[in-house]
PDB file of C-alpha atoms in Angstrom:
ATOM      1  CA  UNK A   1      23.988  32.810 -38.235  1.00  0.00           C
ATOM      2  CA  UNK A   2      21.313  30.911 -40.196  1.00  0.00           C
ATOM      3  CA  UNK A   3      23.481  27.801 -40.209  1.00  0.00           C
ATOM      4  CA  UNK A   4      23.999  27.903 -36.427  1.00  0.00           C
ATOM      5  CA  UNK A   5      20.270  28.098 -35.838  1.00  0.00           C
ATOM      6  CA  UNK A   6      19.689  25.248 -38.288  1.00  0.00           C
ATOM      7  CA  UNK A   7      22.264  23.022 -36.542  1.00  0.00           C
ATOM      8  CA  UNK A   8      20.922  23.907 -33.093  1.00  0.00           C
ATOM      9  CA  UNK A   9      17.384  22.931 -34.112  1.00  0.00           C
ATOM     10  CA  UNK A  10      18.601  19.775 -35.831  1.00  0.00           C
ATOM     11  CA  UNK A  11      20.591  18.784 -32.733  1.00  0.00           C
ATOM     12  CA  UNK A  12      17.620  19.390 -30.463  1.00  0.00           C
ATOM     13  CA  UNK A  13      15.371  17.341 -32.738  1.00  0.00           C
ATOM     14  CA  UNK A  14      17.823  14.434 -32.726  1.00  0.00           C
ATOM     15  CA  UNK A  15      18.602  14.523 -29.008  1.00  0.00           C
ATOM     16  CA  UNK A  16      15.090  15.245 -27.743  1.00  0.00           C
ATOM     17  CA  UNK A  17      13.683  11.717 -28.057  1.00  0.00           C
ATOM     18  CA  UNK A  18      16.798  10.200 -26.484  1.00  0.00           C
ATOM     19  CA  UNK A  19      16.609  12.437 -23.442  1.00  0.00           C
ATOM     20  CA  UNK A  20      13.053  11.291 -22.719  1.00  0.00           C
ATOM     21  CA  UNK A  21      14.291   7.693 -22.484  1.00  0.00           C
ATOM     22  CA  UNK A  22      16.326   8.657 -19.441  1.00  0.00           C
ATOM     23  CA  UNK A  23      13.332  10.314 -17.772  1.00  0.00           C
ATOM     24  CA  UNK A  24      11.844   6.940 -16.776  1.00  0.00           C
ATOM     25  CA  UNK A  25      12.419   6.500 -13.076  1.00  0.00           C
ATOM     26  CA  UNK A  26      13.640   3.580 -11.054  1.00  0.00           C
ATOM     27  CA  UNK A  27      11.191   2.412  -8.353  1.00  0.00           C
ATOM     28  CA  UNK A  28      13.911   2.955  -5.736  1.00  0.00           C
ATOM     29  CA  UNK A  29      13.880   6.694  -6.520  1.00  0.00           C
ATOM     30  CA  UNK A  30      10.321   6.990  -5.168  1.00  0.00           C
ATOM     31  CA  UNK A  31       9.784   3.895  -3.024  1.00  0.00           C
ATOM     32  CA  UNK A  32      11.695   2.546  -0.032  1.00  0.00           C
ATOM     33  CA  UNK A  33      12.417  -0.929  -1.367  1.00  0.00           C
ATOM     34  CA  UNK A  34      13.107  -2.147   2.201  1.00  0.00           C
ATOM     35  CA  UNK A  35       9.775  -0.886   3.593  1.00  0.00           C
ATOM     36  CA  UNK A  36       7.462  -3.763   2.660  1.00  0.00           C
ATOM     37  CA  UNK A  37       3.835  -3.418   3.708  1.00  0.00           C
ATOM     38  CA  UNK A  38       1.011  -5.983   3.555  1.00  0.00           C
ATOM     39  CA  UNK A  39      -2.493  -4.578   3.174  1.00  0.00           C
ATOM     40  CA  UNK A  40      -5.991  -5.985   2.835  1.00  0.00           C
ATOM     41  CA  UNK A  41      -8.656  -3.798   1.337  1.00  0.00           C
ATOM     42  CA  UNK A  42     -11.196  -3.207  -1.393  1.00  0.00           C
ATOM     43  CA  UNK A  43     -10.148  -2.295  -4.918  1.00  0.00           C
ATOM     44  CA  UNK A  44     -11.879   0.942  -5.927  1.00  0.00           C
ATOM     45  CA  UNK A  45     -10.337   1.694  -9.321  1.00  0.00           C
ATOM     46  CA  UNK A  46      -7.761   0.394 -11.796  1.00  0.00           C
ATOM     47  CA  UNK A  47      -6.206   2.512 -14.529  1.00  0.00           C
ATOM     48  CA  UNK A  48      -4.946   0.063 -17.163  1.00  0.00           C
ATOM     49  CA  UNK A  49      -2.563   2.535 -18.813  1.00  0.00           C
ATOM     50  CA  UNK A  50       1.049   2.816 -19.896  1.00  0.00           C
ATOM     51  CA  UNK A  51       3.701   3.140 -18.664  1.00  0.00           C
ATOM     52  CA  UNK A  52       2.369   1.516 -15.447  1.00  0.00           C
ATOM     53  CA  UNK A  53      -1.059   0.376 -14.385  1.00  0.00           C
ATOM     54  CA  UNK A  54      -2.327   2.174 -11.297  1.00  0.00           C
ATOM     55  CA  UNK A  55      -4.597   0.603  -8.697  1.00  0.00           C
ATOM     56  CA  UNK A  56      -6.561   2.320  -5.934  1.00  0.00           C
ATOM     57  CA  UNK A  57      -7.661   0.507  -2.812  1.00  0.00           C
ATOM     58  CA  UNK A  58      -9.596   1.414   0.349  1.00  0.00           C
ATOM     59  CA  UNK A  59      -7.906   0.052   3.459  1.00  0.00           C
ATOM     60  CA  UNK A  60      -9.364   0.151   6.958  1.00  0.00           C
ATOM     61  CA  UNK A  61      -6.761   1.512   9.354  1.00  0.00           C
ATOM     62  CA  UNK A  62      -6.128   0.420  12.937  1.00  0.00           C
ATOM     63  CA  UNK A  63      -8.344   3.305  14.072  1.00  0.00           C
ATOM     64  CA  UNK A  64     -11.244   2.048  11.917  1.00  0.00           C
ATOM     65  CA  UNK A  65     -11.002   4.883   9.412  1.00  0.00           C
ATOM     66  CA  UNK A  66     -10.825   4.011   5.728  1.00  0.00           C
ATOM     67  CA  UNK A  67      -7.767   5.298   3.892  1.00  0.00           C
ATOM     68  CA  UNK A  68      -7.355   5.279   0.096  1.00  0.00           C
ATOM     69  CA  UNK A  69      -4.042   3.877  -1.140  1.00  0.00           C
ATOM     70  CA  UNK A  70      -2.604   4.225  -4.637  1.00  0.00           C
ATOM     71  CA  UNK A  71      -0.296   1.585  -6.115  1.00  0.00           C
ATOM     72  CA  UNK A  72       1.828   1.799  -9.215  1.00  0.00           C
ATOM     73  CA  UNK A  73       2.662  -1.428 -10.979  1.00  0.00           C
ATOM     74  CA  UNK A  74       4.139  -2.961 -14.098  1.00  0.00           C
ATOM     75  CA  UNK A  75       2.967  -2.028 -17.612  1.00  0.00           C
ATOM     76  CA  UNK A  76      -0.168  -3.643 -19.053  1.00  0.00           C
ATOM     77  CA  UNK A  77       1.926  -5.660 -21.520  1.00  0.00           C
ATOM     78  CA  UNK A  78       3.823  -7.324 -18.662  1.00  0.00           C
ATOM     79  CA  UNK A  79       0.541  -8.509 -17.152  1.00  0.00           C
ATOM     80  CA  UNK A  80      -0.799  -9.871 -20.436  1.00  0.00           C
ATOM     81  CA  UNK A  81       2.457 -11.794 -20.937  1.00  0.00           C
ATOM     82  CA  UNK A  82       1.908 -13.622 -17.636  1.00  0.00           C
ATOM     83  CA  UNK A  83      -1.782 -14.280 -18.319  1.00  0.00           C
ATOM     84  CA  UNK A  84      -3.420 -11.432 -16.395  1.00  0.00           C
ATOM     85  CA  UNK A  85      -5.850  -9.226 -18.291  1.00  0.00           C
ATOM     86  CA  UNK A  86      -7.640  -5.947 -17.789  1.00  0.00           C
ATOM     87  CA  UNK A  87     -10.758  -8.059 -17.080  1.00  0.00           C
ATOM     88  CA  UNK A  88      -9.003  -9.745 -14.137  1.00  0.00           C
ATOM     89  CA  UNK A  89      -8.397  -6.372 -12.533  1.00  0.00           C
ATOM     90  CA  UNK A  90     -11.879  -5.127 -13.465  1.00  0.00           C
ATOM     91  CA  UNK A  91     -13.382  -8.177 -11.738  1.00  0.00           C
ATOM     92  CA  UNK A  92     -11.498  -7.230  -8.565  1.00  0.00           C
ATOM     93  CA  UNK A  93     -13.128  -3.763  -8.335  1.00  0.00           C
ATOM     94  CA  UNK A  94     -15.340  -3.693  -5.276  1.00  0.00           C
ATOM     95  CA  UNK A  95     -13.788  -6.919  -4.003  1.00  0.00           C
ATOM     96  CA  UNK A  96     -11.308  -7.541  -1.152  1.00  0.00           C
ATOM     97  CA  UNK A  97      -7.720  -8.241  -2.168  1.00  0.00           C
ATOM     98  CA  UNK A  98      -4.449  -8.710  -0.334  1.00  0.00           C
ATOM     99  CA  UNK A  99      -1.414  -6.838  -1.571  1.00  0.00           C
ATOM    100  CA  UNK A 100       2.224  -6.581  -0.682  1.00  0.00           C
ATOM    101  CA  UNK A 101       3.825  -3.287  -1.595  1.00  0.00           C
ATOM    102  CA  UNK A 102       6.896  -1.205  -0.963  1.00  0.00           C
ATOM    103  CA  UNK A 103       5.839   2.151   0.445  1.00  0.00           C
ATOM    104  CA  UNK A 104       6.681   5.618  -0.825  1.00  0.00           C
ATOM    105  CA  UNK A 105       9.728   7.287   0.700  1.00  0.00           C
ATOM    106  CA  UNK A 106       7.680  10.396   1.536  1.00  0.00           C
ATOM    107  CA  UNK A 107       5.320   8.421   3.802  1.00  0.00           C
ATOM    108  CA  UNK A 108       2.227   9.008   1.648  1.00  0.00           C
ATOM    109  CA  UNK A 109      -0.349   6.288   1.004  1.00  0.00           C
ATOM    110  CA  UNK A 110       1.398   5.378  -2.222  1.00  0.00           C
ATOM    111  CA  UNK A 111       3.273   2.207  -3.047  1.00  0.00           C
ATOM    112  CA  UNK A 112       4.735  -0.026  -5.703  1.00  0.00           C
ATOM    113  CA  UNK A 113       2.855  -3.307  -6.028  1.00  0.00           C
ATOM    114  CA  UNK A 114       4.972  -6.391  -5.313  1.00  0.00           C
ATOM    115  CA  UNK A 115       2.272  -9.060  -5.031  1.00  0.00           C
ATOM    116  CA  UNK A 116      -1.513  -9.243  -5.277  1.00  0.00           C
ATOM    117  CA  UNK A 117      -3.927 -11.975  -4.245  1.00  0.00           C
ATOM    118  CA  UNK A 118      -7.217 -11.704  -6.128  1.00  0.00           C
ATOM    119  CA  UNK A 119     -10.632 -12.547  -4.615  1.00  0.00           C
ATOM    120  CA  UNK A 120     -10.634 -15.948  -6.361  1.00  0.00           C
ATOM    121  CA  UNK A 121      -7.361 -16.867  -4.591  1.00  0.00           C
ATOM    122  CA  UNK A 122      -5.105 -16.422  -7.619  1.00  0.00           C
ATOM    123  CA  UNK A 123      -1.982 -14.482  -6.831  1.00  0.00           C
ATOM    124  CA  UNK A 124       0.711 -12.867  -8.868  1.00  0.00           C
ATOM    125  CA  UNK A 125       4.159 -11.813  -7.757  1.00  0.00           C
ATOM    126  CA  UNK A 126       5.862  -8.938  -9.505  1.00  0.00           C
ATOM    127  CA  UNK A 127       9.112  -9.226  -7.589  1.00  0.00           C
ATOM    128  CA  UNK A 128      12.173 -10.119  -9.614  1.00  0.00           C
ATOM    129  CA  UNK A 129      13.493 -13.537  -8.758  1.00  0.00           C
ATOM    130  CA  UNK A 130      10.101 -14.878  -7.745  1.00  0.00           C
ATOM    131  CA  UNK A 131       7.816 -16.778 -10.043  1.00  0.00           C
ATOM    132  CA  UNK A 132       6.029 -14.251 -12.244  1.00  0.00           C
ATOM    133  CA  UNK A 133       2.857 -16.097 -13.038  1.00  0.00           C
ATOM    134  CA  UNK A 134      -0.577 -16.687 -11.615  1.00  0.00           C
ATOM    135  CA  UNK A 135      -0.687 -19.311  -8.896  1.00  0.00           C
ATOM    136  CA  UNK A 136      -4.079 -20.777  -7.973  1.00  0.00           C
TER     137      UNK A 136
END
């Protein structure tokens, strides 16, 4: 009986970390990759955290009311590899930006960032197959 418990705990300890690797989701599980939306608004907050940075933006709707959107994006390391830093996003807070996203399947004001144009005109595309660098 002691040996069974030992092997069960050992197996759980060895398999546990591997199972968490499969927990990472694909964007298509949450976002409708065919529902592309272009928005212009003001960046209100950026969480520069792993596994994905998160950006919040106020967008004025057709009715004139301001709606807060939340966008998930690539990891911080991806951005630093293409020359975009935390400071670039921090400089955008309070400023107008244009974004292209794919919207959440559930219809909420949540999306996955595909492209962003910063206040200084620099833009970055996060879509596979497009140039993944800052373009002035």
